[in-house]
Amino acid sequence: MKNGILALGVMLLLGVNTQVHASTTVCVFDLLGKSGEAYKVMEEWALTAKTWRADVRLVSYQSEAQAENDFEQGKCDGVYMTSMRARRYNKFAGSVDAIGAVPSYAIAQKAISFALDQRNQRRLTSTVGHQVYEVVGISQIGLAYIFVKDKKMNTIEQIKGKKFAVLAYDEAQKIVVKSLGGQAVLSDISDIAKKFNNGQADIMAAPAYAYKPLEISKGLVNGALFNFPVVNITGDLVIRPSKFPANFGSQSRQWFVNKLPSNFAMVQRLEAGMNAKRITLTNEDKIRYQKMLRDGRMNLTRQGGYDASMMNVLKRARCTVERTNFECSLSGE
């Protein structure tokens, strides 16, 4: 009798361990919808998630605001969107996109890999209100460059008095534009390029990922791009962990880390496809602008906009890759 009860217990335990978790829904933002590169990666992720006992259904969104709204309303158990917008759910992961903090892909790869490291598991889980959230993936979207409608606008100082399209939900962009004497034109991803193309804005920043989908080239007939990245844009996958199997987060994060090489190769391929005229800055100007962005970044961190521990991580990543960088001997981050 005892042996029978023991065997039944083992069978039940095995059943629990192999059981597929109830179906979950993840909202996925991609400018190109289901045909976009980000959505295709998420399809691979969802297929692999079956091996982690998760049955994930993806819902495609071309409006980031709508994807977040449906997540807020409980229509989705997880959401993939830009880290800038996801910062409110987890400041540590969301601060990877701090202005001027990640000026190259070598630094970006180190930063994302470290952020997703298992040692940071507790930092990637947060409570907002009464809801627990967990970041289970970070992917590279691309370095964002400044586009100008007039190629004669070949120094950052010439932003003064000009209209600069910024994402309304990102305080960092507003503060930087204000510090440069520009006029912020509040926008969303869905209309930022339209405002640039039709003349409502003289300047905008965007990664190569957005170049073709948003038809930025239409606003560059007499314009150009500064060959100087102002921010590195990433995407965060945020879930309500209670809706997913145990240990799901760590398995998912490792999958995203393993995916980084192909992720970066895709981004660099898109960059190579941009046909915009380029304004190349002198080394002196680059350092000057890095200092300006550093001041803005430190001010935002003091105000609570960025996570201070992530700022320290990003500085270490920069100084590991570029040991002679002016800031490596400075304190403050």
XYZ file of N, CA and C in Angstrom, residues 9-270:
786
model
N 2.642 9.293 -5.769
C 3.246 10.594 -5.468
C 4.291 10.971 -6.494
N 5.123 9.995 -6.891
C 6.161 10.250 -7.888
C 5.533 10.627 -9.232
N 4.459 9.906 -9.596
C 3.780 10.186 -10.869
C 3.198 11.602 -10.875
N 2.593 11.978 -9.743
C 2.011 13.315 -9.645
C 3.090 14.382 -9.747
N 4.226 14.104 -9.079
C 5.334 15.054 -9.110
C 5.870 15.214 -10.529
N 6.020 14.095 -11.220
C 6.478 14.143 -12.606
C 5.484 14.882 -13.489
N 4.220 14.674 -13.195
C 3.183 15.343 -13.966
C 3.269 16.842 -13.805
N 3.515 17.299 -12.581
C 3.652 18.729 -12.323
C 4.847 19.302 -13.067
N 5.957 18.539 -13.074
C 7.195 19.042 -13.665
C 7.140 19.130 -15.179
N 6.307 18.327 -15.807
C 6.273 18.321 -17.271
C 5.035 19.031 -17.825
N 4.177 19.444 -16.953
C 2.927 20.059 -17.396
C 3.179 21.420 -18.047
N 2.520 21.686 -19.168
C 2.616 22.987 -19.817
C 1.737 23.968 -19.059
N 2.302 25.124 -18.771
C 1.580 26.158 -18.035
C 0.424 26.673 -18.880
N -0.575 27.238 -18.221
C -1.730 27.782 -18.940
C -1.269 28.817 -19.970
N -2.024 28.937 -21.054
C -1.669 29.843 -22.141
C -1.544 31.286 -21.662
N -0.509 31.960 -22.149
C -0.294 33.365 -21.807
C -0.224 34.180 -23.090
N -0.497 35.469 -22.973
C -0.486 36.370 -24.124
C 0.584 37.430 -23.940
N 1.374 37.652 -24.977
C 2.406 38.682 -24.945
C 2.175 39.656 -26.102
N 2.042 40.931 -25.771
C 1.880 41.978 -26.778
C 3.271 42.355 -27.302
N 3.417 42.438 -28.610
C 4.719 42.722 -29.209
C 4.630 43.959 -30.095
N 5.410 44.992 -29.729
C 5.467 46.194 -30.564
C 6.577 46.057 -31.587
N 6.220 46.287 -32.846
C 7.197 46.343 -33.932
C 6.640 47.300 -34.980
N 7.453 48.252 -35.401
C 7.007 49.232 -36.394
C 6.429 48.575 -37.643
N 6.965 47.398 -37.994
C 6.516 46.707 -39.207
C 5.541 45.570 -38.903
N 5.036 45.519 -37.682
C 4.086 44.471 -37.337
C 4.700 43.092 -37.434
N 3.947 42.146 -37.955
C 4.407 40.748 -38.015
C 5.556 40.540 -38.995
N 5.776 41.474 -39.901
C 6.868 41.315 -40.860
C 8.179 41.913 -40.349
N 8.132 42.537 -39.179
C 9.323 43.179 -38.629
C 10.301 42.191 -38.007
N 11.574 42.607 -37.931
C 12.627 41.756 -37.376
C 12.381 41.435 -35.903
N 11.910 42.419 -35.137
C 11.675 42.201 -33.706
C 10.586 41.160 -33.494
N 9.518 41.240 -34.286
C 8.430 40.275 -34.140
C 8.901 38.862 -34.493
N 9.746 38.768 -35.535
C 10.260 37.449 -35.934
C 11.105 36.822 -34.825
N 11.892 37.654 -34.152
C 12.689 37.153 -33.026
C 11.781 36.676 -31.899
N 10.716 37.421 -31.657
C 9.777 37.033 -30.605
C 9.047 35.734 -30.962
N 8.847 35.488 -32.253
C 8.259 34.211 -32.670
C 9.197 33.056 -32.326
N 10.482 33.252 -32.552
C 11.476 32.225 -32.178
C 11.452 31.998 -30.672
N 11.388 33.097 -29.942
C 11.367 33.029 -28.470
C 10.142 32.248 -27.987
N 8.974 32.558 -28.553
C 7.732 31.894 -28.135
C 7.787 30.395 -28.415
N 8.401 30.026 -29.527
C 8.534 28.606 -29.860
C 9.442 27.910 -28.850
N 10.561 28.555 -28.515
C 11.494 27.991 -27.529
C 10.860 27.927 -26.143
N 9.988 28.882 -25.844
C 9.351 28.938 -24.525
C 8.541 27.679 -24.212
N 8.156 26.950 -25.251
C 7.429 25.695 -25.011
C 8.302 24.711 -24.230
N 9.623 24.784 -24.448
C 10.524 23.889 -23.719
C 10.674 24.306 -22.262
N 10.204 25.515 -21.941
C 10.214 25.983 -20.544
C 8.819 25.844 -19.932
N 7.973 25.039 -20.613
C 6.612 24.741 -20.158
C 5.673 25.949 -20.236
N 5.930 26.825 -21.197
C 5.060 27.988 -21.377
C 4.403 27.944 -22.753
N 3.116 28.183 -22.785
C 2.365 28.247 -24.037
C 2.061 29.718 -24.289
N 2.844 30.359 -25.159
C 2.749 31.803 -25.359
C 2.080 32.136 -26.685
N 1.092 33.013 -26.620
C 0.440 33.528 -27.828
C 0.880 34.976 -28.018
N 1.397 35.295 -29.197
C 1.852 36.657 -29.483
C 0.757 37.468 -30.161
N 0.684 38.753 -29.799
C -0.237 39.675 -30.460
C 0.593 40.836 -30.978
N 0.479 41.111 -32.269
C 1.306 42.127 -32.922
C 0.689 43.527 -32.805
N 1.550 44.522 -32.556
C 1.124 45.925 -32.482
C 2.104 46.797 -33.256
N 1.580 47.703 -34.045
C 2.423 48.711 -34.689
C 2.358 50.030 -33.937
N 1.493 50.083 -32.935
C 1.401 51.230 -32.036
C 1.941 50.812 -30.677
N 3.046 51.424 -30.267
C 3.633 51.081 -28.975
C 2.717 51.494 -27.832
N 2.086 52.648 -27.972
C 1.182 53.132 -26.931
C 0.029 52.156 -26.697
N -0.499 51.592 -27.785
C -1.603 50.636 -27.665
C -1.143 49.335 -27.025
N 0.067 48.906 -27.364
C 0.610 47.684 -26.759
C 0.730 47.852 -25.254
N 1.259 49.001 -24.838
C 1.397 49.245 -23.395
C 0.032 49.356 -22.730
N -0.900 50.023 -23.381
C -2.234 50.190 -22.816
C -2.916 48.840 -22.595
N -2.799 47.939 -23.568
C -3.421 46.620 -23.433
C -2.741 45.797 -22.339
N -1.443 45.998 -22.169
C -0.730 45.339 -21.072
C -1.244 45.869 -19.732
N -1.405 47.179 -19.659
C -1.917 47.808 -18.436
C -3.326 47.312 -18.111
N -4.121 47.114 -19.144
C -5.514 46.687 -18.960
C -5.634 45.190 -18.669
N -4.508 44.483 -18.673
C -4.531 43.057 -18.378
C -4.868 42.175 -19.569
N -4.903 42.779 -20.768
C -5.191 41.984 -21.965
C -3.977 41.152 -22.369
N -2.810 41.535 -21.871
C -1.570 40.797 -22.134
C -0.902 40.478 -20.803
N -0.227 39.350 -20.745
C 0.520 38.958 -19.543
C 1.968 39.422 -19.631
N 2.369 39.863 -20.819
C 3.706 40.383 -21.035
C 3.682 41.347 -22.196
N 4.724 42.179 -22.296
C 4.782 43.138 -23.399
C 6.237 43.359 -23.804
N 6.449 43.447 -25.122
C 7.765 43.807 -25.653
C 7.644 45.203 -26.229
N 8.476 46.131 -25.727
C 8.460 47.511 -26.210
C 9.810 48.154 -25.931
N 10.006 49.389 -26.336
C 11.287 50.044 -26.122
C 11.556 50.194 -24.622
N 12.833 50.107 -24.274
C 13.213 50.220 -22.865
C 12.856 51.590 -22.298
N 12.872 52.619 -23.155
C 12.517 53.959 -22.681
C 11.096 53.973 -22.129
N 10.186 53.311 -22.831
C 8.800 53.274 -22.363
C 8.629 52.265 -21.230
N 9.458 51.222 -21.245
C 9.343 50.176 -20.214
C 10.005 50.576 -18.895
N 10.705 51.708 -18.892
C 11.453 52.133 -17.696
C 10.559 52.253 -16.465
N 9.318 52.599 -16.660
C 8.417 52.771 -15.513
C 8.131 51.453 -14.799
N 8.339 50.318 -15.498
C 8.113 49.009 -14.883
C 9.381 48.480 -14.209
N 10.535 48.894 -14.726
C 11.797 48.459 -14.125
C 12.883 49.469 -14.492
N 13.272 50.285 -13.516
C 14.212 51.364 -13.784
C 15.611 50.838 -14.105
N 15.999 49.705 -13.507
C 17.332 49.158 -13.740
C 17.509 48.813 -15.219
N 16.630 47.977 -15.759
C 16.733 47.587 -17.171
C 16.451 48.776 -18.084
N 15.485 49.592 -17.708
C 15.107 50.737 -18.537
C 16.193 51.786 -18.653
N 17.143 51.776 -17.715
C 18.222 52.771 -17.732
C 19.377 52.396 -18.646
N 19.318 51.214 -19.266
C 20.334 50.837 -20.257
C 20.341 51.866 -21.390
N 19.197 52.518 -21.614
C 19.061 53.491 -22.696
C 19.387 54.923 -22.276
N 20.143 55.103 -21.205
C 20.473 56.447 -20.738
C 21.221 57.233 -21.818
N 20.936 58.519 -21.917
C 21.525 59.350 -22.973
C 23.055 59.340 -22.916
N 23.662 59.088 -24.067
C 25.110 59.113 -24.188
C 25.859 58.019 -23.460
N 25.152 57.090 -22.820
C 25.809 56.098 -21.967
C 26.380 54.920 -22.735
N 25.864 54.678 -23.939
C 26.314 53.519 -24.725
C 26.602 54.000 -26.152
N 27.827 54.466 -26.412
C 28.143 55.059 -27.719
C 28.625 54.091 -28.790
N 28.683 52.792 -28.498
C 29.136 51.843 -29.516
C 28.486 50.484 -29.281
N 28.545 49.620 -30.308
C 27.930 48.300 -30.180
C 28.743 47.368 -29.289
N 30.055 47.575 -29.234
C 30.879 46.760 -28.328
C 30.466 47.010 -26.881
N 30.210 48.278 -26.565
C 29.765 48.638 -25.215
C 28.342 48.149 -24.982
N 27.496 48.268 -25.997
C 26.103 47.825 -25.875
C 26.022 46.338 -25.556
N 26.847 45.543 -26.220
C 26.807 44.099 -25.999
C 27.216 43.752 -24.568
N 28.234 44.438 -24.061
C 28.661 44.210 -22.676
C 27.558 44.634 -21.702
N 26.949 45.786 -21.971
C 25.925 46.330 -21.074
C 24.702 45.415 -20.988
N 24.214 44.950 -22.137
C 23.026 44.099 -22.146
C 23.332 42.744 -21.501
N 24.494 42.181 -21.825
C 24.879 40.890 -21.246
C 24.953 40.973 -19.729
N 25.523 42.064 -19.223
C 25.627 42.209 -17.777
C 24.247 42.409 -17.153
N 23.430 43.245 -17.775
C 22.098 43.509 -17.219
C 21.293 42.224 -17.074
N 21.446 41.301 -18.034
C 20.674 40.056 -18.025
C 21.345 38.940 -17.222
N 22.521 39.216 -16.669
C 23.243 38.210 -15.895
C 22.411 37.761 -14.693
N 22.522 36.481 -14.334
C 21.714 35.934 -13.233
C 21.971 36.649 -11.913
N 23.136 37.289 -11.771
C 23.423 38.030 -10.546
C 22.501 39.236 -10.374
N 21.889 39.667 -11.466
C 20.988 40.821 -11.407
C 19.519 40.433 -11.362
N 19.240 39.169 -11.086
C 17.857 38.699 -11.097
C 16.950 39.536 -10.195
N 17.419 39.844 -8.993
C 16.562 40.616 -8.067
C 16.321 42.036 -8.589
N 17.310 42.604 -9.311
C 17.146 43.956 -9.844
C 16.154 43.985 -11.001
N 15.961 42.835 -11.648
C 15.076 42.778 -12.811
C 13.630 42.453 -12.440
N 13.396 42.288 -11.144
C 12.028 42.105 -10.637
C 11.684 43.323 -9.799
N 10.540 43.909 -10.051
C 10.161 45.135 -9.346
C 8.667 45.137 -9.061
N 8.294 45.932 -8.088
C 6.881 46.090 -7.741
C 6.476 47.530 -7.984
N 5.473 47.712 -8.816
C 4.938 49.040 -9.122
C 3.474 49.025 -8.722
N 3.132 49.882 -7.764
C 1.790 49.798 -7.194
C 1.695 48.494 -6.427
N 0.731 47.668 -6.772
C 0.596 46.352 -6.135
C 0.934 45.227 -7.100
N 1.533 45.580 -8.238
C 1.800 44.593 -9.277
C 3.292 44.286 -9.373
N 3.621 43.001 -9.482
C 5.018 42.576 -9.643
C 5.320 42.398 -11.129
N 6.444 42.957 -11.563
C 6.877 42.846 -12.953
C 8.283 42.257 -12.995
N 8.586 41.595 -14.107
C 9.926 41.043 -14.287
C 10.376 41.261 -15.728
N 11.605 41.729 -15.896
C 12.190 41.872 -17.228
C 12.861 40.544 -17.573
N 12.374 39.888 -18.614
C 12.888 38.556 -18.967
C 13.636 38.567 -20.299
N 13.917 39.753 -20.812
C 14.683 39.847 -22.048
C 14.982 41.286 -22.402
N 16.173 41.518 -22.960
C 16.557 42.826 -23.497
C 17.195 42.562 -24.856
N 16.764 43.291 -25.863
C 17.353 43.113 -27.197
C 17.813 44.455 -27.745
N 18.743 44.398 -28.672
C 19.300 45.603 -29.283
C 18.405 46.080 -30.411
N 18.028 47.366 -30.375
C 17.290 47.976 -31.484
C 18.233 48.823 -32.331
N 19.121 49.559 -31.662
C 20.136 50.280 -32.443
C 20.525 51.625 -31.867
N 21.711 52.085 -32.249
C 22.164 53.416 -31.875
C 21.315 54.442 -32.614
N 20.878 55.476 -31.895
C 20.064 56.526 -32.515
C 20.953 57.710 -32.885
N 20.805 58.143 -34.116
C 21.581 59.269 -34.624
C 20.671 60.477 -34.824
N 21.259 61.668 -34.817
C 20.490 62.892 -35.044
C 20.375 63.153 -36.545
N 19.138 63.353 -37.004
C 18.867 63.719 -38.394
C 18.486 65.197 -38.434
N 19.030 65.935 -39.399
C 18.699 67.363 -39.553
C 18.165 67.606 -40.959
N 17.190 68.506 -41.064
C 16.591 68.782 -42.364
C 17.512 69.619 -43.254
N 18.430 70.344 -42.618
C 19.358 71.197 -43.367
C 20.791 70.781 -43.033
N 21.511 70.282 -44.037
C 22.871 69.775 -43.781
C 23.848 70.878 -43.356
N 23.441 72.153 -43.528
C 24.289 73.249 -43.047
C 24.279 73.323 -41.520
N 23.317 72.644 -40.928
C 23.206 72.588 -39.471
C 24.212 71.542 -38.966
N 25.502 71.866 -39.063
C 26.521 70.840 -38.868
C 27.230 70.853 -37.514
N 26.669 71.582 -36.555
C 27.165 71.492 -35.171
C 25.965 71.392 -34.242
N 26.170 70.758 -33.100
C 25.077 70.608 -32.140
C 24.589 71.978 -31.655
N 25.509 72.942 -31.592
C 25.125 74.281 -31.112
C 24.047 74.915 -31.976
N 23.983 74.507 -33.236
C 22.997 75.094 -34.134
C 21.582 74.579 -33.864
N 21.473 73.717 -32.879
C 20.139 73.278 -32.447
C 19.402 74.436 -31.775
N 20.154 75.377 -31.233
C 19.548 76.499 -30.502
C 18.445 77.174 -31.322
N 17.263 77.203 -30.737
C 16.117 77.817 -31.390
C 15.395 76.934 -32.381
N 15.982 75.773 -32.692
C 15.368 74.872 -33.669
C 14.382 73.916 -32.996
N 13.465 73.390 -33.807
C 12.431 72.478 -33.302
C 12.922 71.033 -33.386
N 12.962 70.381 -32.240
C 13.525 69.030 -32.124
C 12.413 68.077 -31.706
N 12.065 67.124 -32.574
C 11.018 66.147 -32.251
C 11.542 65.172 -31.200
N 10.828 65.026 -30.088
C 11.231 64.118 -29.011
C 10.056 63.225 -28.630
N 10.362 62.074 -28.058
C 9.306 61.182 -27.574
C 8.755 61.746 -26.274
N 7.467 62.006 -26.248
C 6.843 62.726 -25.144
C 7.014 62.045 -23.799
N 7.127 60.699 -23.795
C 7.200 59.979 -22.523
C 8.625 59.876 -21.972
N 9.630 60.354 -22.727
C 11.013 60.250 -22.270
C 11.516 61.611 -21.802
N 11.566 61.790 -20.484
C 11.989 63.060 -19.900
C 13.410 63.417 -20.302
N 14.261 62.409 -20.488
C 15.663 62.657 -20.820
C 15.790 63.475 -22.104
N 15.020 63.110 -23.119
C 15.097 63.815 -24.394
C 14.686 65.273 -24.244
N 13.624 65.514 -23.476
C 13.147 66.894 -23.277
C 14.208 67.742 -22.594
N 14.850 67.159 -21.578
C 15.839 67.903 -20.803
C 17.060 68.235 -21.645
N 17.520 67.270 -22.446
C 18.692 67.511 -23.290
C 18.400 68.607 -24.319
N 17.243 68.531 -24.962
C 16.883 69.535 -25.966
C 16.801 70.919 -25.323
N 16.221 70.983 -24.140
C 16.115 72.263 -23.432
C 17.494 72.813 -23.089
N 18.404 71.919 -22.641
C 19.749 72.357 -22.263
C 20.525 72.890 -23.469
N 20.170 72.428 -24.669
C 20.836 72.880 -25.890
C 20.146 74.105 -26.506
N 19.077 74.549 -25.859
C 18.371 75.729 -26.355
C 17.401 75.444 -27.477
N 17.066 74.173 -27.683
C 16.111 73.819 -28.722
C 14.679 73.832 -28.216
N 13.735 73.707 -29.139
C 12.310 73.644 -28.788
C 11.831 72.204 -28.970
N 11.403 71.589 -27.883
C 10.941 70.200 -27.954
C 9.569 70.123 -28.620
N 9.453 69.284 -29.643
C 8.171 69.017 -30.293
C 7.748 67.625 -29.828
N 6.774 67.584 -28.923
C 6.374 66.322 -28.311
C 5.737 65.396 -29.332
N 6.225 64.169 -29.363
C 5.801 63.214 -30.392
C 5.695 61.813 -29.817
N 5.216 60.901 -30.658
C 5.196 59.478 -30.336
C 5.927 58.776 -31.482
N 6.294 57.521 -31.270
C 6.992 56.793 -32.340
C 6.164 56.797 -33.620
N 4.846 56.766 -33.465
C 3.962 56.679 -34.637
C 3.956 57.947 -35.485
N 4.302 59.112 -34.909
C 4.222 60.352 -35.694
C 5.494 61.194 -35.684
N 6.547 60.725 -35.018
C 7.759 61.545 -34.900
C 8.377 61.855 -36.260
N 8.422 60.862 -37.149
C 9.018 61.079 -38.472
C 8.116 61.938 -39.352
N 6.806 61.809 -39.193
C 5.877 62.638 -39.971
C 6.124 64.108 -39.666
N 6.334 64.421 -38.385
C 6.575 65.816 -37.998
C 7.893 66.318 -38.572
N 8.877 65.427 -38.648
C 10.165 65.798 -39.235
C 10.024 65.969 -40.746
N 9.361 65.044 -41.380
C 9.239 65.077 -42.840
C 8.415 66.254 -43.347
N 7.364 66.650 -42.588
C 6.509 67.739 -43.075
C 6.913 69.118 -42.550
N 8.038 69.181 -41.831
C 8.558 70.481 -41.415
C 8.110 70.965 -40.047
N 7.315 70.176 -39.337
C 6.930 70.573 -37.982
C 8.121 70.508 -37.030
N 9.132 69.741 -37.407
C 10.362 69.642 -36.628
C 11.559 69.737 -37.570
N 12.629 70.391 -37.087
C 13.849 70.537 -37.884
C 14.816 69.384 -37.646
N 14.659 68.721 -36.504
C 15.627 67.724 -36.068
C 14.889 66.560 -35.411
N 15.424 65.359 -35.548
C 14.912 64.205 -34.819
C 16.052 63.213 -34.631
N 15.878 62.274 -33.706
C 16.863 61.208 -33.504
C 16.160 59.872 -33.679
N 16.835 58.928 -34.327
C 16.240 57.608 -34.553
C 17.326 56.610 -34.928
N 17.067 55.320 -34.688
C 18.011 54.278 -35.114
C 17.720 53.845 -36.543
N 18.647 53.093 -37.110
C 18.473 52.592 -38.481
C 17.217 51.739 -38.609
N 16.810 51.082 -37.513
C 15.626 50.219 -37.536
C 14.389 50.994 -38.006
N 14.364 52.311 -37.680
C 13.192 53.126 -38.023
C 13.338 53.839 -39.361
N 14.520 53.802 -39.954
C 14.816 54.628 -41.130
C 13.870 54.355 -42.301
N 13.731 53.103 -42.696
C 12.852 52.775 -43.818
C 11.374 52.733 -43.429
N 11.015 52.063 -42.312
C 9.598 52.016 -41.947
C 8.964 53.396 -41.767
N 9.723 54.359 -41.211
C 9.169 55.693 -40.980
C 9.469 56.654 -42.134
N 10.120 56.152 -43.181
C 10.418 56.928 -44.388
C 11.140 58.236 -44.060
N 12.139 58.142 -43.189
C 12.875 59.331 -42.745
C 13.587 60.009 -43.912
N 13.935 59.245 -44.932
C 14.651 59.821 -46.085
C 13.866 60.948 -46.753
N 12.526 60.937 -46.618
C 11.697 61.990 -47.225
C 12.006 63.354 -46.623
N 12.461 63.369 -45.378
C 12.789 64.639 -44.736
C 14.233 65.045 -44.913
N 14.989 64.268 -45.700
C 16.425 64.502 -45.829
C 16.839 64.940 -47.230
N 15.915 65.541 -47.958
C 16.237 65.989 -49.325
C 17.434 66.942 -49.293
N 17.429 67.857 -48.329
C 18.551 68.786 -48.146
C 19.238 68.553 -46.805
N 18.950 67.390 -46.213
C 19.434 67.141 -44.862
C 20.529 66.099 -44.780
N 20.810 65.694 -43.538
C 21.885 64.727 -43.298
C 21.738 64.153 -41.891
N 22.603 63.189 -41.568
C 22.631 62.669 -40.200
C 24.007 62.905 -39.593
N 24.019 63.200 -38.298
C 25.275 63.326 -37.566
C 25.793 61.920 -37.279
N 27.027 61.658 -37.646
C 27.606 60.340 -37.417
C 28.094 60.237 -35.963
N 27.166 60.525 -35.050
C 27.469 60.545 -33.622
C 26.223 60.078 -32.869
N 26.268 58.887 -32.266
C 25.068 58.368 -31.596
C 24.797 59.080 -30.275
N 23.542 59.468 -30.060
C 23.192 60.168 -28.819
C 22.594 59.232 -27.775
N 22.042 58.125 -28.233
C 21.445 57.167 -27.300
C 21.406 55.796 -27.970
N 21.518 54.756 -27.165
C 21.386 53.395 -27.686
C 20.003 52.874 -27.308
N 19.240 52.464 -28.303
C 17.862 52.040 -28.037
C 17.774 50.521 -27.961
N 17.160 50.047 -26.908
C 16.946 48.615 -26.712
C 15.460 48.340 -26.519
N 15.104 47.071 -26.551
C 13.728 46.661 -26.284
C 13.692 45.782 -25.052
N 12.693 45.965 -24.206
C 12.526 45.150 -23.001
C 11.312 44.240 -23.146
N 11.459 43.011 -22.673
C 10.326 42.093 -22.564
C 9.955 42.028 -21.092
N 8.801 42.590 -20.767
C 8.338 42.683 -19.377
C 7.133 41.763 -19.189
N 7.140 40.964 -18.116
C 6.011 40.056 -17.854
C 5.497 40.227 -16.428
N 4.298 39.693 -16.210
C 3.811 39.476 -14.849
C 4.213 38.044 -14.494
N 5.244 37.867 -13.674
C 5.805 36.521 -13.454
C 4.815 35.497 -12.907
N 3.778 35.965 -12.221
C 2.793 35.035 -11.666
C 2.040 34.280 -12.757
N 2.075 34.795 -13.983
C 1.354 34.179 -15.101
C 2.206 33.151 -15.859
N 3.479 33.022 -15.446
C 4.402 32.144 -16.161
C 4.960 31.086 -15.215
N 5.519 29.991 -15.759
C 6.068 28.920 -14.921
C 7.238 29.413 -14.057
N 7.522 28.671 -13.004
C 8.664 28.975 -12.142
C 9.947 28.889 -12.956
N 10.882 29.758 -12.659
C 12.198 29.789 -13.304
C 12.140 30.222 -14.769
N 10.976 30.696 -15.206
C 10.821 31.119 -16.600
C 11.745 32.290 -16.924
N 11.828 33.256 -16.008
C 12.603 34.468 -16.251
C 14.059 34.204 -16.550
N 14.701 33.355 -15.755
C 16.132 33.093 -15.956
C 16.385 32.356 -17.267
N 15.488 31.436 -17.633
C 15.636 30.721 -18.901
C 15.470 31.671 -20.087
N 14.501 32.561 -19.975
C 14.247 33.521 -21.045
C 15.414 34.492 -21.196
N 15.938 34.995 -20.095
C 17.049 35.948 -20.171
C 18.283 35.317 -20.815
N 18.550 34.056 -20.482
C 19.697 33.377 -21.083
C 19.497 33.226 -22.584
N 18.258 32.988 -23.007
C 17.957 32.872 -24.435
C 18.289 34.189 -25.141
N 17.921 35.316 -24.524
C 18.194 36.622 -25.122
C 19.697 36.902 -25.188
N 20.434 36.492 -24.173
C 21.894 36.659 -24.188
C 22.494 35.864 -25.348
N 22.048 34.626 -25.512
C 22.550 33.776 -26.606
C 22.212 34.352 -27.983
N 21.141 35.122 -28.033
C 20.656 35.691 -29.296
C 21.396 36.981 -29.689
N 22.157 37.558 -28.766
C 22.767 38.869 -29.002
C 23.641 38.945 -30.260
N 24.513 37.976 -30.544
C 25.344 38.103 -31.748
C 24.538 38.294 -33.039
N 23.496 37.495 -33.233
C 22.678 37.645 -34.443
C 21.854 38.926 -34.380
N 21.473 39.331 -33.181
C 20.730 40.571 -32.956
C 21.559 41.776 -33.432
N 22.818 41.819 -33.010
C 23.696 42.926 -33.403
C 24.025 42.878 -34.893
N 24.176 41.690 -35.453
C 24.454 41.562 -36.886
C 23.296 42.135 -37.700
N 22.060 41.889 -37.250
C 20.882 42.417 -37.941
C 20.874 43.946 -37.893
N 21.170 44.517 -36.724
C 21.161 45.972 -36.557
C 22.215 46.629 -37.452
N 23.404 46.049 -37.492
C 24.472 46.634 -38.307
C 24.177 46.504 -39.794
N 23.454 45.469 -40.173
C 23.021 45.322 -41.571
C 22.055 46.446 -41.954
N 21.156 46.779 -41.040
C 20.207 47.865 -41.286
C 20.925 49.209 -41.372
